[in-house]
mmCIF file of C-alpha atoms in Angstrom:
data_model
loop_
_atom_site.group_PDB
_atom_site.id
_atom_site.type_symbol
_atom_site.label_atom_id
_atom_site.label_comp_id
_atom_site.label_asym_id
_atom_site.label_seq_id
_atom_site.Cartn_x
_atom_site.Cartn_y
_atom_site.Cartn_z
ATOM 1 C CA MET S 1 26.777 -60.431 -30.481
ATOM 2 C CA LYS S 2 29.962 -60.545 -33.208
ATOM 3 C CA LYS S 3 31.865 -57.321 -33.466
ATOM 4 C CA PRO S 4 30.262 -53.970 -32.857
ATOM 5 C CA ILE S 5 29.412 -52.064 -35.835
ATOM 6 C CA ALA S 6 29.658 -48.677 -34.016
ATOM 7 C CA THR S 7 33.573 -48.687 -34.228
ATOM 8 C CA PRO S 8 35.594 -46.325 -36.639
ATOM 9 C CA SER S 9 37.278 -49.626 -38.178
ATOM 10 C CA ARG S 10 33.976 -51.788 -38.487
ATOM 11 C CA THR S 11 32.180 -48.784 -39.898
ATOM 12 C CA LYS S 12 34.765 -48.039 -42.454
ATOM 13 C CA GLU S 13 34.894 -51.892 -43.283
ATOM 14 C CA ILE S 14 31.290 -52.048 -44.090
ATOM 15 C CA LEU S 15 31.111 -48.786 -46.081
ATOM 16 C CA ASP S 16 34.233 -49.868 -48.197
ATOM 17 C CA THR S 17 32.890 -53.339 -49.016
ATOM 18 C CA TYR S 18 29.761 -51.678 -50.288
ATOM 19 C CA GLU S 19 30.919 -48.644 -51.824
ATOM 20 C CA LEU S 20 28.727 -46.622 -49.535
ATOM 21 C CA PHE S 21 29.108 -43.284 -48.376
ATOM 22 C CA ALA S 22 26.688 -40.997 -46.153
ATOM 23 C CA LYS S 23 24.078 -39.218 -48.577
ATOM 24 C CA LYS S 24 23.714 -35.402 -47.295
ATOM 25 C CA ASN S 25 19.990 -35.228 -48.563
ATOM 26 C CA TYR S 26 19.137 -38.274 -46.032
ATOM 27 C CA GLY S 27 21.324 -36.399 -43.230
ATOM 28 C CA GLN S 28 23.529 -39.681 -42.410
ATOM 29 C CA ASN S 29 26.039 -39.696 -39.773
ATOM 30 C CA PHE S 30 27.337 -43.090 -38.762
ATOM 31 C CA LEU S 31 27.654 -43.681 -34.975
ATOM 32 C CA THR S 32 31.481 -45.063 -34.341
ATOM 33 C CA GLU S 33 30.842 -45.293 -30.568
ATOM 34 C CA PRO S 34 29.338 -48.636 -29.253
ATOM 35 C CA SER S 35 29.025 -46.977 -25.706
ATOM 36 C CA VAL S 36 26.628 -44.388 -27.348
ATOM 37 C CA VAL S 37 24.677 -46.984 -29.183
ATOM 38 C CA GLU S 38 24.278 -49.541 -26.036
ATOM 39 C CA LYS S 39 23.027 -46.961 -23.687
ATOM 40 C CA ILE S 40 20.231 -45.718 -26.496
ATOM 41 C CA ALA S 41 19.418 -49.534 -26.779
ATOM 42 C CA ARG S 42 19.154 -49.864 -22.908
ATOM 43 C CA ASN S 43 17.061 -46.764 -22.385
ATOM 44 C CA ALA S 44 15.017 -47.315 -25.372
ATOM 45 C CA ILE S 45 13.576 -50.879 -23.975
ATOM 46 C CA ILE S 46 11.071 -50.301 -21.229
ATOM 47 C CA ASN S 47 9.941 -53.985 -20.460
ATOM 48 C CA ASP S 48 10.587 -57.651 -21.810
ATOM 49 C CA HIS S 49 7.886 -57.522 -24.172
ATOM 50 C CA CYS S 50 8.851 -54.664 -26.219
ATOM 51 C CA VAL S 51 8.982 -54.061 -30.153
ATOM 52 C CA VAL S 52 11.089 -51.339 -31.078
ATOM 53 C CA PHE S 53 10.505 -49.091 -34.401
ATOM 54 C CA GLU S 54 13.755 -47.924 -35.532
ATOM 55 C CA ILE S 55 13.810 -44.990 -37.989
ATOM 56 C CA GLY S 56 16.662 -44.994 -40.237
ATOM 57 C CA PRO S 57 18.842 -47.928 -39.220
ATOM 58 C CA GLY S 58 21.629 -47.093 -41.441
ATOM 59 C CA ILE S 59 24.231 -49.597 -41.389
ATOM 60 C CA GLY S 60 22.830 -51.228 -38.518
ATOM 61 C CA ALA S 61 24.968 -49.623 -35.515
ATOM 62 C CA LEU S 62 21.965 -48.770 -33.139
ATOM 63 C CA THR S 63 19.941 -52.034 -34.314
ATOM 64 C CA GLN S 64 22.369 -54.416 -33.501
ATOM 65 C CA TYR S 65 21.922 -53.430 -29.813
ATOM 66 C CA LEU S 66 18.296 -53.100 -29.930
ATOM 67 C CA CYS S 67 18.140 -56.555 -31.428
ATOM 68 C CA GLU S 68 20.088 -57.810 -28.328
ATOM 69 C CA TYR S 69 17.547 -56.492 -25.724
ATOM 70 C CA ALA S 70 13.951 -56.341 -27.703
ATOM 71 C CA LYS S 71 11.612 -59.056 -28.557
ATOM 72 C CA GLU S 72 11.400 -57.744 -32.134
ATOM 73 C CA VAL S 73 12.947 -54.792 -34.297
ATOM 74 C CA VAL S 74 11.177 -53.280 -37.034
ATOM 75 C CA CYS S 75 13.251 -50.955 -39.088
ATOM 76 C CA PHE S 76 12.066 -48.327 -41.513
ATOM 77 C CA GLU S 77 14.468 -47.140 -43.954
ATOM 78 C CA ILE S 78 14.305 -44.838 -46.658
ATOM 79 C CA ASP S 79 17.712 -45.639 -48.550
ATOM 80 C CA SER S 80 17.378 -48.301 -50.878
ATOM 81 C CA ARG S 81 21.138 -49.083 -50.722
ATOM 82 C CA LEU S 82 20.709 -50.312 -47.284
ATOM 83 C CA PRO S 83 18.389 -53.134 -46.909
ATOM 84 C CA GLU S 84 20.735 -55.749 -48.576
ATOM 85 C CA VAL S 85 23.734 -54.084 -46.194
ATOM 86 C CA LEU S 86 21.783 -54.856 -43.194
ATOM 87 C CA LYS S 87 21.029 -57.923 -44.212
ATOM 88 C CA ASP S 88 24.545 -58.928 -44.198
ATOM 89 C CA THR S 89 25.409 -56.859 -40.915
ATOM 90 C CA LEU S 90 22.298 -58.260 -39.176
ATOM 91 C CA SER S 91 22.852 -61.645 -40.204
ATOM 92 C CA GLU S 92 22.856 -63.197 -36.348
ATOM 93 C CA TYR S 93 19.538 -61.963 -35.662
ATOM 94 C CA ASP S 94 16.020 -63.293 -36.424
ATOM 95 C CA ASN S 95 14.276 -60.691 -34.520
ATOM 96 C CA VAL S 96 14.768 -58.051 -37.113
ATOM 97 C CA THR S 97 12.526 -56.943 -39.852
ATOM 98 C CA VAL S 98 13.659 -53.903 -42.552
ATOM 99 C CA ILE S 99 11.012 -52.342 -44.333
ATOM 100 C CA LEU S 100 12.023 -50.102 -47.176
ATOM 101 C CA GLN S 101 9.633 -47.115 -46.736
ATOM 102 C CA ASP S 102 9.702 -43.708 -45.867
ATOM 103 C CA PHE S 103 8.511 -43.502 -42.161
ATOM 104 C CA LEU S 104 6.551 -40.066 -42.640
ATOM 105 C CA GLU S 105 4.334 -42.088 -45.037
ATOM 106 C CA ILE S 106 3.327 -45.005 -43.146
ATOM 107 C CA ASP S 107 -0.028 -45.691 -41.044
ATOM 108 C CA LEU S 108 1.614 -45.628 -37.552
ATOM 109 C CA LYS S 109 -1.436 -46.244 -35.669
ATOM 110 C CA GLU S 110 -1.924 -49.599 -37.760
ATOM 111 C CA TRP S 111 1.423 -50.819 -37.449
ATOM 112 C CA VAL S 112 1.125 -49.970 -33.693
ATOM 113 C CA LYS S 113 -2.159 -51.859 -33.530
ATOM 114 C CA LYS S 114 -0.566 -54.592 -35.315
ATOM 115 C CA TYR S 115 1.982 -55.473 -32.511
ATOM 116 C CA GLN S 116 -0.230 -54.343 -29.813
ATOM 117 C CA ASP S 117 -2.926 -57.147 -30.826
ATOM 118 C CA GLN S 118 -0.118 -59.578 -30.330
ATOM 119 C CA GLY S 119 0.632 -58.345 -26.822
ATOM 120 C CA MET S 120 3.547 -56.287 -27.250
ATOM 121 C CA ASP S 121 4.489 -52.566 -26.138
ATOM 122 C CA VAL S 122 5.963 -50.497 -28.986
ATOM 123 C CA VAL S 123 8.472 -48.017 -28.615
ATOM 124 C CA ILE S 124 10.772 -45.665 -31.040
ATOM 125 C CA ALA S 125 14.218 -45.315 -31.169
ATOM 126 C CA ALA S 126 16.195 -43.496 -33.392
ATOM 127 C CA ASN S 127 19.041 -41.249 -34.695
ATOM 128 C CA LEU S 128 17.131 -38.632 -36.468
ATOM 129 C CA PRO S 129 19.030 -35.975 -39.058
ATOM 130 C CA TYR S 130 18.436 -32.531 -38.370
ATOM 131 C CA TYR S 131 16.202 -31.826 -41.427
ATOM 132 C CA ILE S 132 13.810 -34.464 -40.745
ATOM 133 C CA THR S 133 13.561 -34.256 -36.497
ATOM 134 C CA THR S 134 10.620 -32.147 -36.310
ATOM 135 C CA PRO S 135 8.365 -33.764 -39.017
ATOM 136 C CA ILE S 136 9.023 -37.111 -37.676
ATOM 137 C CA LEU S 137 8.254 -36.214 -33.987
ATOM 138 C CA PHE S 138 5.109 -34.362 -35.027
ATOM 139 C CA LYS S 139 4.014 -37.372 -37.078
ATOM 140 C CA ILE S 140 4.444 -39.633 -33.727
ATOM 141 C CA PHE S 141 2.763 -37.008 -31.416
ATOM 142 C CA GLU S 142 -0.480 -35.943 -34.001
ATOM 143 C CA SER S 143 -0.848 -40.133 -34.897
ATOM 144 C CA GLU S 144 -2.867 -41.022 -31.839
ATOM 145 C CA ALA S 145 -1.019 -44.360 -31.594
ATOM 146 C CA ASP S 146 -0.080 -45.821 -28.390
ATOM 147 C CA ILE S 147 3.627 -45.314 -28.228
ATOM 148 C CA LYS S 148 5.096 -46.185 -24.654
ATOM 149 C CA ALA S 149 7.971 -44.292 -25.098
ATOM 150 C CA ILE S 150 10.422 -42.524 -27.787
ATOM 151 C CA THR S 151 14.172 -42.653 -27.250
ATOM 152 C CA VAL S 152 15.749 -40.504 -29.934
ATOM 153 C CA MET S 153 19.321 -38.752 -30.594
ATOM 154 C CA MET S 154 19.148 -35.325 -32.603
ATOM 155 C CA GLN S 155 21.171 -32.176 -32.902
ATOM 156 C CA LYS S 156 21.346 -30.514 -29.637
ATOM 157 C CA GLU S 157 19.966 -27.115 -30.732
ATOM 158 C CA VAL S 158 16.567 -29.079 -31.542
ATOM 159 C CA ALA S 159 16.858 -30.963 -28.001
ATOM 160 C CA ASP S 160 17.152 -27.584 -26.656
ATOM 161 C CA ARG S 161 13.647 -26.673 -27.662
ATOM 162 C CA PHE S 162 11.661 -29.385 -26.112
ATOM 163 C CA ASN S 163 12.127 -27.910 -22.905
ATOM 164 C CA ALA S 164 12.145 -24.344 -23.888
ATOM 165 C CA GLN S 165 10.621 -21.726 -22.035
ATOM 166 C CA VAL S 166 8.399 -18.886 -23.096
ATOM 167 C CA ASN S 167 9.871 -15.759 -24.562
ATOM 168 C CA THR S 168 13.096 -17.687 -25.544
ATOM 169 C CA LYS S 169 14.529 -18.284 -29.079
ATOM 170 C CA GLU S 170 14.365 -21.895 -28.602
ATOM 171 C CA TYR S 171 10.491 -21.741 -27.831
ATOM 172 C CA ASN S 172 8.218 -23.044 -30.845
ATOM 173 C CA ALA S 173 5.422 -25.009 -31.913
ATOM 174 C CA LEU S 174 7.489 -28.127 -30.923
ATOM 175 C CA SER S 175 7.835 -26.989 -27.576
ATOM 176 C CA ILE S 176 4.124 -26.764 -26.782
ATOM 177 C CA VAL S 177 3.147 -29.778 -28.332
ATOM 178 C CA THR S 178 5.921 -31.634 -26.491
ATOM 179 C CA GLN S 179 5.150 -29.961 -23.026
ATOM 180 C CA TYR S 180 1.271 -30.959 -23.922
ATOM 181 C CA ARG S 181 1.808 -34.450 -25.090
ATOM 182 C CA CYS S 182 4.990 -35.587 -22.795
ATOM 183 C CA ASP S 183 7.420 -35.751 -20.191
ATOM 184 C CA VAL S 184 11.138 -35.458 -21.496
ATOM 185 C CA ARG S 185 14.130 -36.775 -19.878
ATOM 186 C CA SER S 186 17.623 -35.924 -20.985
ATOM 187 C CA VAL S 187 19.341 -39.455 -21.573
ATOM 188 C CA MET S 188 22.983 -38.246 -22.654
ATOM 189 C CA LYS S 189 25.049 -35.383 -24.611
ATOM 190 C CA VAL S 190 26.952 -37.182 -27.753
ATOM 191 C CA PRO S 191 29.782 -35.189 -29.002
ATOM 192 C CA LYS S 192 30.190 -34.646 -32.629
ATOM 193 C CA ASN S 193 33.626 -36.733 -33.165
ATOM 194 C CA VAL S 194 31.436 -40.053 -32.637
ATOM 195 C CA PHE S 195 30.318 -39.826 -35.913
ATOM 196 C CA ASN S 196 31.470 -40.745 -39.720
ATOM 197 C CA PRO S 197 31.211 -38.391 -40.965
ATOM 198 C CA LYS S 198 31.639 -36.000 -38.149
ATOM 199 C CA PRO S 199 29.005 -33.035 -38.124
ATOM 200 C CA ASN S 200 29.103 -29.650 -37.209
ATOM 201 C CA VAL S 201 27.235 -29.621 -33.714
ATOM 202 C CA ASP S 202 27.176 -31.983 -30.973
ATOM 203 C CA SER S 203 23.790 -34.205 -30.213
ATOM 204 C CA ALA S 204 21.742 -35.379 -27.412
ATOM 205 C CA VAL S 205 19.448 -37.957 -26.852
ATOM 206 C CA LEU S 206 16.036 -37.572 -25.136
ATOM 207 C CA GLN S 207 13.529 -39.611 -24.010
ATOM 208 C CA PHE S 208 9.441 -39.046 -24.427
ATOM 209 C CA THR S 209 6.937 -40.499 -22.312
ATOM 210 C CA PHE S 210 3.563 -39.506 -22.945
ATOM 211 C CA HIS S 211 1.056 -37.886 -20.412
ATOM 212 C CA LYS S 212 -2.610 -39.265 -20.103
ATOM 213 C CA LYS S 213 -4.578 -37.658 -22.932
ATOM 214 C CA GLU S 214 -7.110 -34.858 -22.126
ATOM 215 C CA ASP S 215 -10.611 -35.993 -23.158
ATOM 216 C CA SER S 216 -11.749 -32.342 -23.551
ATOM 217 C CA ILE S 217 -9.165 -31.716 -26.542
ATOM 218 C CA ASN S 218 -9.202 -32.680 -30.121
ATOM 219 C CA GLU S 219 -5.332 -32.967 -30.430
ATOM 220 C CA GLN S 220 -5.489 -32.802 -34.196
ATOM 221 C CA VAL S 221 -7.459 -29.553 -34.224
ATOM 222 C CA PHE S 222 -5.082 -28.101 -31.151
ATOM 223 C CA PHE S 223 -1.830 -29.095 -32.845
ATOM 224 C CA GLU S 224 -2.871 -27.580 -36.211
ATOM 225 C CA MET S 225 -3.685 -24.357 -34.489
ATOM 226 C CA VAL S 226 -0.524 -24.357 -32.517
ATOM 227 C CA LYS S 227 1.530 -24.486 -35.616
ATOM 228 C CA ALA S 228 -0.614 -21.983 -37.212
ATOM 229 C CA CYS S 229 0.282 -19.365 -34.547
ATOM 230 C CA PHE S 230 3.731 -20.070 -34.946
ATOM 231 C CA LYS S 231 4.067 -20.044 -38.978
ATOM 232 C CA GLN S 232 5.832 -16.600 -39.191
ATOM 233 C CA ARG S 233 7.682 -16.564 -36.185
ATOM 234 C CA ARG S 234 8.046 -12.464 -36.250
ATOM 235 C CA LYS S 235 4.295 -11.910 -37.051
ATOM 236 C CA THR S 236 2.011 -11.202 -33.925
ATOM 237 C CA ILE S 237 -0.331 -13.598 -32.790
ATOM 238 C CA LEU S 238 -2.890 -11.779 -34.915
ATOM 239 C CA ASN S 239 -1.677 -11.980 -38.122
ATOM 240 C CA ASN S 240 -0.650 -15.567 -37.859
ATOM 241 C CA PHE S 241 -4.138 -16.768 -36.376
ATOM 242 C CA SER S 242 -6.133 -14.534 -38.636
ATOM 243 C CA GLU S 243 -4.578 -16.562 -41.622
ATOM 244 C CA TYR S 244 -5.420 -19.450 -39.706
ATOM 245 C CA CYS S 245 -9.131 -18.201 -39.502
ATOM 246 C CA ASN S 246 -9.405 -16.801 -42.771
ATOM 247 C CA ASP S 247 -10.826 -14.144 -40.910
ATOM 248 C CA LYS S 248 -9.186 -11.241 -39.011
ATOM 249 C CA GLU S 249 -12.301 -9.967 -37.229
ATOM 250 C CA LYS S 250 -13.233 -13.369 -35.998
ATOM 251 C CA ALA S 251 -9.880 -14.037 -34.995
ATOM 252 C CA LYS S 252 -9.548 -10.441 -33.038
ATOM 253 C CA GLN S 253 -12.892 -11.724 -31.226
ATOM 254 C CA TYR S 254 -11.402 -15.089 -30.154
ATOM 255 C CA LEU S 255 -8.382 -14.031 -29.129
ATOM 256 C CA MET S 256 -10.103 -11.394 -26.799
ATOM 257 C CA ASP S 257 -12.309 -14.186 -25.677
ATOM 258 C CA ALA S 258 -9.562 -15.590 -24.659
ATOM 259 C CA LYS S 259 -7.697 -12.687 -23.095
ATOM 260 C CA ILE S 260 -4.989 -13.087 -25.046
ATOM 261 C CA ASP S 261 -3.341 -9.255 -26.493
ATOM 262 C CA GLU S 262 -3.528 -9.636 -30.188
ATOM 263 C CA LYS S 263 -0.328 -7.571 -30.374
ATOM 264 C CA ARG S 264 1.670 -10.492 -28.887
ATOM 265 C CA ARG S 265 3.895 -13.000 -30.508
ATOM 266 C CA ALA S 266 3.296 -16.941 -30.167
ATOM 267 C CA GLU S 267 6.447 -17.055 -28.250
ATOM 268 C CA SER S 268 4.952 -15.376 -25.611
ATOM 269 C CA LEU S 269 2.088 -17.370 -25.029
ATOM 270 C CA THR S 270 2.222 -20.290 -22.293
ATOM 271 C CA LEU S 271 0.742 -23.738 -23.181
ATOM 272 C CA ASP S 272 -2.214 -22.644 -20.820
ATOM 273 C CA GLU S 273 -2.724 -19.914 -23.014
ATOM 274 C CA PHE S 274 -2.574 -21.901 -26.114
ATOM 275 C CA LYS S 275 -5.384 -24.033 -24.160
ATOM 276 C CA GLN S 276 -7.397 -21.078 -23.566
ATOM 277 C CA LEU S 277 -7.712 -19.892 -27.158
ATOM 278 C CA TYR S 278 -8.354 -23.639 -28.284
ATOM 279 C CA GLU S 279 -11.527 -23.640 -25.780
ATOM 280 C CA VAL S 280 -12.517 -20.211 -27.498
ATOM 281 C CA ILE S 281 -12.475 -21.747 -30.927
ATOM 282 C CA LYS S 282 -13.849 -25.344 -29.952
ATOM 283 C CA ASN S 283 -16.904 -23.736 -28.022
ATOM 284 C CA VAL S 284 -17.466 -21.106 -30.654
ATOM 285 C CA ASN S 285 -17.530 -23.194 -33.806
ATOM 286 C CA PRO S 286 -14.314 -25.165 -34.352
ATOM 287 C CA SER S 287 -14.954 -25.393 -38.365
ATOM 288 C CA GLU S 288 -14.419 -21.645 -38.695
ATOM 289 C CA CYS S 289 -11.028 -22.030 -37.773
ATOM 290 C CA LYS S 290 -8.827 -24.229 -40.037
ATOM 291 C CA ASN S 291 -5.882 -24.756 -42.128
#
């Protein structure tokens, strides 16, 4: 490997050379500590036949180490300024492909199948900006793509939601979906002073590995129902669920059948209680409850 990109001097050199700056609307913060990106990369690669999908490679700080350890790296970048930069900063590697496309718009299942057909396992790695963390993770969870592991850095306050307990301010739809689908492991905490520009808060790296799917649950319907129940956090479960069902009386009956008090809020329901509610609407007539 040439000089690591994730150093203050190398990052500044690249930014100056290409007259780049961090775009706030893309939530860009460039990592400037090589030990951090190396640890993320080492944890992301789970075997010797991995292809890594990296979301938002930036100027290549994490990508560089992923290329060292993975069989192949496929980067999805939304910023049109960066493919040419990456062509330069990653010029020593022949196992990396940069796709100029919004990750939220790709057909993830098809992309995964492409590499699985070649006998490779697909993992995901990223340094996720705050504003896009939840949409990206929901996309992965809902895609039904066979992702072996997700290793991502995010703001610490977002990371705290994944293992959040019932009746806490961190507990939300993402907590439920995550606990249904995944085991979550904390990889490391990352201080804010290792970024350029420096964000206002610290970050954390988490790794997600998937549970075996429950055949009795249609995950798309289940996830939609959970998200709808949290749509307006301060409203009762009845109010949110009624909007989802388009019928308040039916919603009341379904909640009663699931043995859930209609006056409760979604933040007080456990994963098992959401499963109970799903079983009720599935058995009654799932087409009656939809967004």
